[in-house]
Coordinates of N, CA and C in Angstrom, one line a residue:
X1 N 0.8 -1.2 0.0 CA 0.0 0.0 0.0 C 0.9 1.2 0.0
X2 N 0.6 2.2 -1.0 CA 1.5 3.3 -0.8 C 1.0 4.6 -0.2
X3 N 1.6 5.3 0.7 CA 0.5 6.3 1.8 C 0.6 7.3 0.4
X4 N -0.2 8.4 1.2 CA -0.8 9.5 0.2 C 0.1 10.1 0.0
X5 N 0.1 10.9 -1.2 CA 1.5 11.4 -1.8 C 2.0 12.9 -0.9
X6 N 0.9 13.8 -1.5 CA 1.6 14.8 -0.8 C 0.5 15.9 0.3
X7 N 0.9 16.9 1.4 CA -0.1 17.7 1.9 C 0.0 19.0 1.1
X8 N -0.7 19.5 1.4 CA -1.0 21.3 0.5 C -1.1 22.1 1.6
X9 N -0.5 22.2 2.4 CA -0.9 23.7 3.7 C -1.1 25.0 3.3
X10 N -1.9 25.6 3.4 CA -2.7 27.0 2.9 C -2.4 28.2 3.7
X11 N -2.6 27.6 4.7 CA -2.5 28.8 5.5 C -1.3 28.4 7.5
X12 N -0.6 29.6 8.1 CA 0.1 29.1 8.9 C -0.8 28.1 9.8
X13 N -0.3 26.6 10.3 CA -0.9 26.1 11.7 C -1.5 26.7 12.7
X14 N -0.5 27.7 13.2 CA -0.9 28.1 14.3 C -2.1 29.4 14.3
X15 N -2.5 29.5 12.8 CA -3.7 30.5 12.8 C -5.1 29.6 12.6
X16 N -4.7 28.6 12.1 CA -6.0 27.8 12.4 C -6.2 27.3 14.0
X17 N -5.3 27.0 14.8 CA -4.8 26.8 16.0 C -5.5 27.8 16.9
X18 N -5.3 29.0 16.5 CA -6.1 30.1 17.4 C -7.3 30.0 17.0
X19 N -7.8 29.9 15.9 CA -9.1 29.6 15.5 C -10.1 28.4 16.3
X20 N -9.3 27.5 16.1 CA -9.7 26.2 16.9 C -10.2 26.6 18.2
X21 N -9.4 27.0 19.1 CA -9.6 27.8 20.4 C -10.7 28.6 21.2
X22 N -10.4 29.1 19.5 CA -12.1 30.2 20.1 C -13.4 29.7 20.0
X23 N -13.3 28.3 19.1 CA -14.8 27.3 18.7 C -14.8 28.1 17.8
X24 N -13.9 28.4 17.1 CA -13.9 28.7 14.9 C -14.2 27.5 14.3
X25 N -15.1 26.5 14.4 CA -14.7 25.0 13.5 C -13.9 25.3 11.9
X26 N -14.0 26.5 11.3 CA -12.3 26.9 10.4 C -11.4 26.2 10.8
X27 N -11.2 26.5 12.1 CA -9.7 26.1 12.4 C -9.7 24.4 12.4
X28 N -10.5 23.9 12.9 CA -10.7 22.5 12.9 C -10.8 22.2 11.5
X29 N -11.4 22.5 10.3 CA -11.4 22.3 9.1 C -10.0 22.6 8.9
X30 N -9.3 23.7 9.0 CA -7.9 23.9 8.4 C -7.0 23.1 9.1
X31 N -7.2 22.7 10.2 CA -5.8 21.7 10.6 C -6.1 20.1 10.5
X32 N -7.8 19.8 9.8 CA -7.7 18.3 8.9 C -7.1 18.7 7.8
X33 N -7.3 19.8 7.0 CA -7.0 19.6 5.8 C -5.5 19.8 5.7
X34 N -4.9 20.3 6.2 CA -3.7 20.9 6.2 C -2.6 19.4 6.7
X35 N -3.0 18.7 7.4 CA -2.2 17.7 8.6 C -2.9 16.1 7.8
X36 N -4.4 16.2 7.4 CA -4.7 14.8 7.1 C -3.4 14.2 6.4
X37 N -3.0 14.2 5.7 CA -2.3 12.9 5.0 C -0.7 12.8 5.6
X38 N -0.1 13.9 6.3 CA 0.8 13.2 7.3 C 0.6 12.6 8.6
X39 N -0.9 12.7 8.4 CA -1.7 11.7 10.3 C -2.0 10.6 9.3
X40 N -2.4 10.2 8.0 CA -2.9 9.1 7.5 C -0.8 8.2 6.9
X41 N -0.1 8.7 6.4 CA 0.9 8.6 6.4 C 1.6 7.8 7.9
X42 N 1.6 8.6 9.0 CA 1.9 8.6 10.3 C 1.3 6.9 10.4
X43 N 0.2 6.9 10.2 CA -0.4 6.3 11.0 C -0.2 4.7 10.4
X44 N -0.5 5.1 9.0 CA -0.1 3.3 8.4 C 1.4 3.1 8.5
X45 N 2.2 3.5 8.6 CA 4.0 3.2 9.7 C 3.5 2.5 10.8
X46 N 2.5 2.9 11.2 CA 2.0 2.1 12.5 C 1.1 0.9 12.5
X47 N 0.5 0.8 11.4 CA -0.4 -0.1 11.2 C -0.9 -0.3 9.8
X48 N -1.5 -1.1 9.1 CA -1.2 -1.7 8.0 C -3.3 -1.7 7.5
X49 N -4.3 -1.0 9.1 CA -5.6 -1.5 8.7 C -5.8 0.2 8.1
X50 N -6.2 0.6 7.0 CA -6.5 1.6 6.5 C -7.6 2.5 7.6
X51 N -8.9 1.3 7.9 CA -9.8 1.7 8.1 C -9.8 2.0 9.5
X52 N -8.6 1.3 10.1 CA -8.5 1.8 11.9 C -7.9 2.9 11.7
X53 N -7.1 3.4 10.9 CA -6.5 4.5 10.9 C -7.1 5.7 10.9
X54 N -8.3 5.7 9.9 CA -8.8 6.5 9.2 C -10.0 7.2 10.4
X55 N -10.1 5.8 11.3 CA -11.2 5.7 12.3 C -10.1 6.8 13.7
X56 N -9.2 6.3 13.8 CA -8.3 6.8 14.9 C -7.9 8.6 14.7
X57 N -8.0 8.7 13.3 CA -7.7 10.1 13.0 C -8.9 11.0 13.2
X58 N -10.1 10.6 12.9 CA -11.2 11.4 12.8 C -11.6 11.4 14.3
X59 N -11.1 10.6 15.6 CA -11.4 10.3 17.0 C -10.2 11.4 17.6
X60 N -9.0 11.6 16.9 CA -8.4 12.6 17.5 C -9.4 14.4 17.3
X61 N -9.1 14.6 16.0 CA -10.4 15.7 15.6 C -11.4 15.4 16.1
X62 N -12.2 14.5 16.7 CA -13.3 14.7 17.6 C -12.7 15.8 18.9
X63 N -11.7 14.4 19.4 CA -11.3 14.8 20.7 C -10.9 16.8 20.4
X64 N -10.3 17.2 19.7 CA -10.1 18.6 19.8 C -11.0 19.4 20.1
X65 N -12.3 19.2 19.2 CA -13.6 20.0 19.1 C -14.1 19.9 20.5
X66 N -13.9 18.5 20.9 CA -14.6 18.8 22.1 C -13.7 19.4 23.7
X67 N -12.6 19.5 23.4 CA -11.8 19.5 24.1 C -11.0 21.6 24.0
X68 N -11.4 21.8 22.8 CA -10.5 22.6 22.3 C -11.1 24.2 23.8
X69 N -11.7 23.7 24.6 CA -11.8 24.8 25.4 C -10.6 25.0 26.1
X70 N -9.7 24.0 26.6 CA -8.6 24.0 27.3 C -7.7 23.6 26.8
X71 N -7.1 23.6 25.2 CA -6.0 23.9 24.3 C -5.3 25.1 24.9
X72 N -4.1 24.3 25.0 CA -2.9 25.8 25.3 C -2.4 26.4 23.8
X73 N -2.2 27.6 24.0 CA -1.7 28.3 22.8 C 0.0 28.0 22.6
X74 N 0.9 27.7 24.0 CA 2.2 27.5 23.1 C 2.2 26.0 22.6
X75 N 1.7 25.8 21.6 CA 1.6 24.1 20.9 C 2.5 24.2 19.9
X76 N 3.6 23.2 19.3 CA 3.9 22.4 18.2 C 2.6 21.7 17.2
X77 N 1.8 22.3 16.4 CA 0.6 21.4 16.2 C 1.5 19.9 15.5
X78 N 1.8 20.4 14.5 CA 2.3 18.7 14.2 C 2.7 17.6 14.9
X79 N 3.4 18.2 15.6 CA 4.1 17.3 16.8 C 3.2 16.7 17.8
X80 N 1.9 17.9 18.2 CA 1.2 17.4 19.2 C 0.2 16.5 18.2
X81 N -0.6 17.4 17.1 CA -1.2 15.8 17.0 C -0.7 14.6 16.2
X82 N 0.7 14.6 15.9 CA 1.3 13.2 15.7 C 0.9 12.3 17.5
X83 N 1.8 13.4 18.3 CA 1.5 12.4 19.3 C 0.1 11.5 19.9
X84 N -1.0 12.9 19.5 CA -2.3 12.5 19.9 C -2.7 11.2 19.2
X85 N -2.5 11.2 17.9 CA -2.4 10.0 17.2 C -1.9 8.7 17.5
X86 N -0.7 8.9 18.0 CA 0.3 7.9 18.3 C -0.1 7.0 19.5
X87 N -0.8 8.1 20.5 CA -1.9 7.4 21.7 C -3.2 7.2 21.5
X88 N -3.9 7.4 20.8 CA -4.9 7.1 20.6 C -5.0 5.8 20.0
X89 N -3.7 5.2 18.8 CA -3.3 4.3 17.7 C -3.1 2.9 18.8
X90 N -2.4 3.5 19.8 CA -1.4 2.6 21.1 C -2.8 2.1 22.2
X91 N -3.5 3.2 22.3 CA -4.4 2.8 23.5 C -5.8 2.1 22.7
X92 N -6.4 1.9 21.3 CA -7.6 1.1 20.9 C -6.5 -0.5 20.7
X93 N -5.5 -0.6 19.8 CA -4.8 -1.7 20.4 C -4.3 -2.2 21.3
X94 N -4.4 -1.7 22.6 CA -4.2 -2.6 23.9 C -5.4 -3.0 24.0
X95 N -6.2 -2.1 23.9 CA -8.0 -2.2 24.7 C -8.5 -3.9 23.6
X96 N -8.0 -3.8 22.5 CA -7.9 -5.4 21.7 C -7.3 -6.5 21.9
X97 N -6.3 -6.1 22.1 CA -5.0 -7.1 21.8 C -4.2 -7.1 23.5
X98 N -3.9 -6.0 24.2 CA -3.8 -6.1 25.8 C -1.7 -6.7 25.3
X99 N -1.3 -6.7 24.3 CA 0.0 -7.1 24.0 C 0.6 -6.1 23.5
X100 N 0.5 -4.6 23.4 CA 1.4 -3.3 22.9 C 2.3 -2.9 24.1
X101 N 1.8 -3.2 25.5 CA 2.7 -2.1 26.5 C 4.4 -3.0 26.9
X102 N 5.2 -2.0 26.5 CA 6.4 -2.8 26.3 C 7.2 -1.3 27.4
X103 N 7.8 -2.1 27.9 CA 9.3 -1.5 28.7 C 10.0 -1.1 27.8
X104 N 11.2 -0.2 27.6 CA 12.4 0.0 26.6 C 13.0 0.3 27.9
X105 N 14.2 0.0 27.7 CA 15.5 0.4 28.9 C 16.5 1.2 28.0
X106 N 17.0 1.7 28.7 CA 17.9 2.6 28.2 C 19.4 2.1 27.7
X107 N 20.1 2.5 26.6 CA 21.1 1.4 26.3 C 22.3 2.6 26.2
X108 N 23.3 2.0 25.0 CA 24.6 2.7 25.3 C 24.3 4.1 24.4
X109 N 24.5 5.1 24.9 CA 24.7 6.3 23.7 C 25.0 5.9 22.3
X110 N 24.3 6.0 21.7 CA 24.6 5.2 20.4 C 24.4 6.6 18.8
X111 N 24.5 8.0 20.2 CA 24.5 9.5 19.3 C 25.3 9.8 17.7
X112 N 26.6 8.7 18.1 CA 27.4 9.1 17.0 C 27.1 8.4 15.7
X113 N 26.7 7.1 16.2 CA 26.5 5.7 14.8 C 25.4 6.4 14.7
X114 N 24.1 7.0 15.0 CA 22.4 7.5 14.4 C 23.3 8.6 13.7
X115 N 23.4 9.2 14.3 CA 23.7 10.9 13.4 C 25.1 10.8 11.9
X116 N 25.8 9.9 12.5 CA 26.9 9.3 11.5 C 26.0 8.9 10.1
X117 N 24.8 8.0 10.2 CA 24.1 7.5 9.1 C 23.8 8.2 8.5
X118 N 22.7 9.3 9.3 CA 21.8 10.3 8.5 C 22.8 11.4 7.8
X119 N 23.9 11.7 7.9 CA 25.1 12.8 7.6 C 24.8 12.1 6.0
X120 N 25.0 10.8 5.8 CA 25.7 9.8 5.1 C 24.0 9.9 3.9
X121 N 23.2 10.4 4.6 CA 21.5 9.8 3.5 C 22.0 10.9 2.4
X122 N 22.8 11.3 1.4 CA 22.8 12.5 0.5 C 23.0 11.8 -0.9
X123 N 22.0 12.6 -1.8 CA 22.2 11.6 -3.3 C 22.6 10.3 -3.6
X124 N 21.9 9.5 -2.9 CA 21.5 8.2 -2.9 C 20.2 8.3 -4.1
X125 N 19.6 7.5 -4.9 CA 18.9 7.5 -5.8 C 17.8 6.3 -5.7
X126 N 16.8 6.9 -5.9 CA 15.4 6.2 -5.3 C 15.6 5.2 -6.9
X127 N 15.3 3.5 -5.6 CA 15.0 2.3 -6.8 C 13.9 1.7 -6.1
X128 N 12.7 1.2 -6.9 CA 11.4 0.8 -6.7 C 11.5 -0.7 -6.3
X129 N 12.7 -1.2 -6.8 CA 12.7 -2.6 -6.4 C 13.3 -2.7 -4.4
X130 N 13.9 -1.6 -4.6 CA 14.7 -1.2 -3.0 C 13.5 -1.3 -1.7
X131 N 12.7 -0.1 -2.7 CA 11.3 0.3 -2.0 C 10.8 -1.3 -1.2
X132 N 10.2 -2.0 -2.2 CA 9.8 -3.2 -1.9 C 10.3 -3.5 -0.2
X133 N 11.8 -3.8 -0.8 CA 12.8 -4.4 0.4 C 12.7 -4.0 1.4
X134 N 12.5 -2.5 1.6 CA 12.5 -2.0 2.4 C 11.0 -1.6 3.3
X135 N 10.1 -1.8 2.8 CA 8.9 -2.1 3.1 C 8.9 -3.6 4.1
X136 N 9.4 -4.3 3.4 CA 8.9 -5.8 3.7 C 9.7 -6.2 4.9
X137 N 10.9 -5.2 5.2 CA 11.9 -5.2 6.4 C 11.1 -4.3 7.4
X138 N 10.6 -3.1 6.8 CA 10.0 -2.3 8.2 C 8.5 -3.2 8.9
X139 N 8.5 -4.1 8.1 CA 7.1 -4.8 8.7 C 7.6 -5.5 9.6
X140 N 8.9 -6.2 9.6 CA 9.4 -7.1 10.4 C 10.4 -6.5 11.6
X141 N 10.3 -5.1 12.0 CA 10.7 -4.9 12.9 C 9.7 -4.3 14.5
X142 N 9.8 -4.2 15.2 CA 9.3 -3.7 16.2 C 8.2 -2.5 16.6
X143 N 7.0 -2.2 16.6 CA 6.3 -1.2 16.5 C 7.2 -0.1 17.0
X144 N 7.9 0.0 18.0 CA 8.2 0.9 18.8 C 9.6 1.6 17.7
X145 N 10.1 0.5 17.2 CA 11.2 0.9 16.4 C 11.0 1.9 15.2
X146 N 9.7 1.1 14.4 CA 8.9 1.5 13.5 C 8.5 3.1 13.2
X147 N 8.1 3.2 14.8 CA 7.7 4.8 15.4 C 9.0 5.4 15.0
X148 N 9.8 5.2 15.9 CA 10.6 6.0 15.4 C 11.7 6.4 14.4
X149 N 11.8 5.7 13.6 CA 12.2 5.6 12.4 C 11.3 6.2 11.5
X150 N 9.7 6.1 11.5 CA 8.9 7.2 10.8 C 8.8 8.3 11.1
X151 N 9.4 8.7 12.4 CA 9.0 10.0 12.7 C 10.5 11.0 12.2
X152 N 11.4 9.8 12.6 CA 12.9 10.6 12.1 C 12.9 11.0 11.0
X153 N 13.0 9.8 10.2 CA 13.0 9.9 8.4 C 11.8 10.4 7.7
X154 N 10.6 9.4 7.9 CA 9.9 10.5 7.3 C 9.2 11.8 7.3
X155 N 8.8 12.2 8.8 CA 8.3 13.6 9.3 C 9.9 14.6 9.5
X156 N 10.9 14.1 9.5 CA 12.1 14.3 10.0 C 12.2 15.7 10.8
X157 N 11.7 14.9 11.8 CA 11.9 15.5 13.2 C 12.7 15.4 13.9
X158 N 13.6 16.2 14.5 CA 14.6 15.8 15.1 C 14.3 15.3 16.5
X159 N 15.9 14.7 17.2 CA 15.7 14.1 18.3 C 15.0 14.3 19.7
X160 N 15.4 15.7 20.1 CA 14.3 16.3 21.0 C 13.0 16.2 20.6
X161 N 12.3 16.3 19.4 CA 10.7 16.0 18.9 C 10.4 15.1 19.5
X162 N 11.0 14.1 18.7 CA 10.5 12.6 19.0 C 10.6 12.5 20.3
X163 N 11.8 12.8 21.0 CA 11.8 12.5 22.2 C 10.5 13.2 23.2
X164 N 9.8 14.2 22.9 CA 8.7 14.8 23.6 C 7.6 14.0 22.9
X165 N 7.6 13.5 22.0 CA 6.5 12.9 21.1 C 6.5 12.3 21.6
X166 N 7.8 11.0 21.8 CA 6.8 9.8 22.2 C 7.4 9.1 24.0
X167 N 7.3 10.3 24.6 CA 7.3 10.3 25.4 C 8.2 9.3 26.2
X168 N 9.8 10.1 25.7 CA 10.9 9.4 26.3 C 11.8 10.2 26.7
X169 N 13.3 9.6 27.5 CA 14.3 10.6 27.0 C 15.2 10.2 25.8
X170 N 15.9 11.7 25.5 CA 16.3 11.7 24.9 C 17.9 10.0 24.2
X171 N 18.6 9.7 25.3 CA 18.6 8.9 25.2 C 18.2 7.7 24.4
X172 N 16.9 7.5 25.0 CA 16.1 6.1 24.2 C 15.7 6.4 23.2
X173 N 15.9 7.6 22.4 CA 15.7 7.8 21.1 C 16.4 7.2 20.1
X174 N 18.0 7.6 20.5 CA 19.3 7.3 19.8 C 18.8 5.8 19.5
X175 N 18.9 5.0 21.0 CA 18.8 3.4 21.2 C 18.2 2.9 20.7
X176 N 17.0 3.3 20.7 CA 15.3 2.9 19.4 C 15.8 2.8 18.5
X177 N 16.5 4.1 17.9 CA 16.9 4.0 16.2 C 18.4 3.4 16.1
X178 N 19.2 2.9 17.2 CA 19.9 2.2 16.2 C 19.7 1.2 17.1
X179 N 18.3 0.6 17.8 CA 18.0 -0.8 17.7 C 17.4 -1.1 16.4
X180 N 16.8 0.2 15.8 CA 15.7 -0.6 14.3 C 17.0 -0.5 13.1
X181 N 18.1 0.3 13.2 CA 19.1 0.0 12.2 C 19.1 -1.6 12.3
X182 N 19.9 -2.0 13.4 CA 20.2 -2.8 13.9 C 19.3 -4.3 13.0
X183 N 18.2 -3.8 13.5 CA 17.3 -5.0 12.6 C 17.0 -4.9 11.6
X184 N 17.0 -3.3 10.5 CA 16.9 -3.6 9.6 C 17.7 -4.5 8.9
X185 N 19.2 -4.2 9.5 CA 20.3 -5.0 8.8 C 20.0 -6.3 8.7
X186 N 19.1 -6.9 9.6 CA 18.8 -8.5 9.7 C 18.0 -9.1 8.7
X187 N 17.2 -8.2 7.9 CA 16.8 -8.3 7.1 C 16.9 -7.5 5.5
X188 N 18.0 -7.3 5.2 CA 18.9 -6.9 4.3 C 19.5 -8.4 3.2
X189 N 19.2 -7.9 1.9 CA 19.7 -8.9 1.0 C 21.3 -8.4 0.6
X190 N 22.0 -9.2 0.9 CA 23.9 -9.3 1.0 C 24.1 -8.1 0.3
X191 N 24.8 -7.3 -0.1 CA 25.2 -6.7 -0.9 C 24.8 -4.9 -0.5
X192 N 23.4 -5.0 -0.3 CA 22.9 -3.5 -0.2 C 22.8 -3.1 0.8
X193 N 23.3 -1.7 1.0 CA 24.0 -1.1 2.2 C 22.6 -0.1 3.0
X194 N 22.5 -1.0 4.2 CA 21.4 -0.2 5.1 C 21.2 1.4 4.6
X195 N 22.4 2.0 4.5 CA 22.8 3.4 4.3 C 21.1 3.4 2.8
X196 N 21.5 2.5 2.1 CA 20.6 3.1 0.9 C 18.7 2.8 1.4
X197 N 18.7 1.4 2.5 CA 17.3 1.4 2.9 C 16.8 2.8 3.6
X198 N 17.9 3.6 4.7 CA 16.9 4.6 4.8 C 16.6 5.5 3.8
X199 N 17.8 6.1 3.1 CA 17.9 6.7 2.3 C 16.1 6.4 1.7
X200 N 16.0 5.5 1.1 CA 14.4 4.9 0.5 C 13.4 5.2 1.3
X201 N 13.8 5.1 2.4 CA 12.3 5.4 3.6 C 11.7 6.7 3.3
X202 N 12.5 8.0 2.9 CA 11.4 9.2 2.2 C 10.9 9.0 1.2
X203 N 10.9 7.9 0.3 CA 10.0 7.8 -0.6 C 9.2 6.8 -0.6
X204 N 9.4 6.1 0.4 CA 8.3 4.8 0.3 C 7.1 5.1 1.1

């Protein structure tokens, strides 16, 4: 499945954001339209059912409207509703399945090998057979890894982000992403250098 190609933002976030605030439903119209398809994007990284997604996104936009009396005005919108997403995505699959809540422990600084890689993503050249590979490896790693490796590469957010996003420290960011290096490599066909699978991850 390939997520939706691109967003069109009209107008700044944060003016729909005040809008929202005051019970403008504008503003709630401009931050679906402006955000839908990097929350529908976001969200199949996370899951593969179109129609839970689709169901999870329109339940965050609920929650604003109803909620938007006590929205603070210093917000990251992206950031916050990735996150809103991200919990809302986490908490209907436990409430199913009761097998998502997972420990991460903290591991070795691993600041130099993450940031060493991404230095390294520059004119690399998008191949559709790569794509595949690299699809069929991100299914086989770890939700948690998953997260973040979509949030790096393709929202490319930096480390502090993610780290408020998904509610870690900074730390266990590094660790995350070079545990999911780590496994992409495990699933790598001999020859082709991880370096090119992320590289591919902004276009797949």
């Amino acid at each position: 499945m390939n997520p939706l190609t691109s967003n069109n933002p009209s107008m700044d976030s944060n003016y729909y954001w005040d809008l929202l605030m005051k019970g403008n439903r504008q503003g709630l119209e401009g931050l679906y339209k402006e955000y839908i398809v990097t929350l529908f994007n976001y969200g199949i990284a996370l899951s593969k059912d179109e129609n839970f997604i689709q169901d999870c996104i329109q339940e965050v936009f609920i929650d604003l409207w109803k909620y938007h009396k006590s929205l603070g005005k210093a917000v990251h919108v992206k950031a916050y509703l990735l996150r809103a997403l991200s919990h809302k995505i986490f908490r209907e699959n436990q409430q199913k399945t009761k097998l998502l809540t997972v420990e991460w422990k903290d591991g070795i600084d691993n600041t130099i090998v993450v940031e060493s890689i991404e230095s390294e993503l520059i004119d690399i050249q998008r191949e559709k057979g790569l794509q595949i590979k690299l699809a069929n490896a991100l299914d086989k790693i770890p939700l948690r890894q998953k997260q973040a490796i979509h949030l790096l590469f393709f929202e490319q957010l930096s480390y502090e982000e993610v780290s408020k996003l998904m509610g870690i420290n900074l730390r266990s960011v590094y660790t995350i992403a070079w545990k999911a290096i780590a496994n992409l490599k495990k699933h790598i066909v001999s020859g082709i250098s991880i370096l090119v699978f992320l590289t591919l991850l902004q276009f797949y």
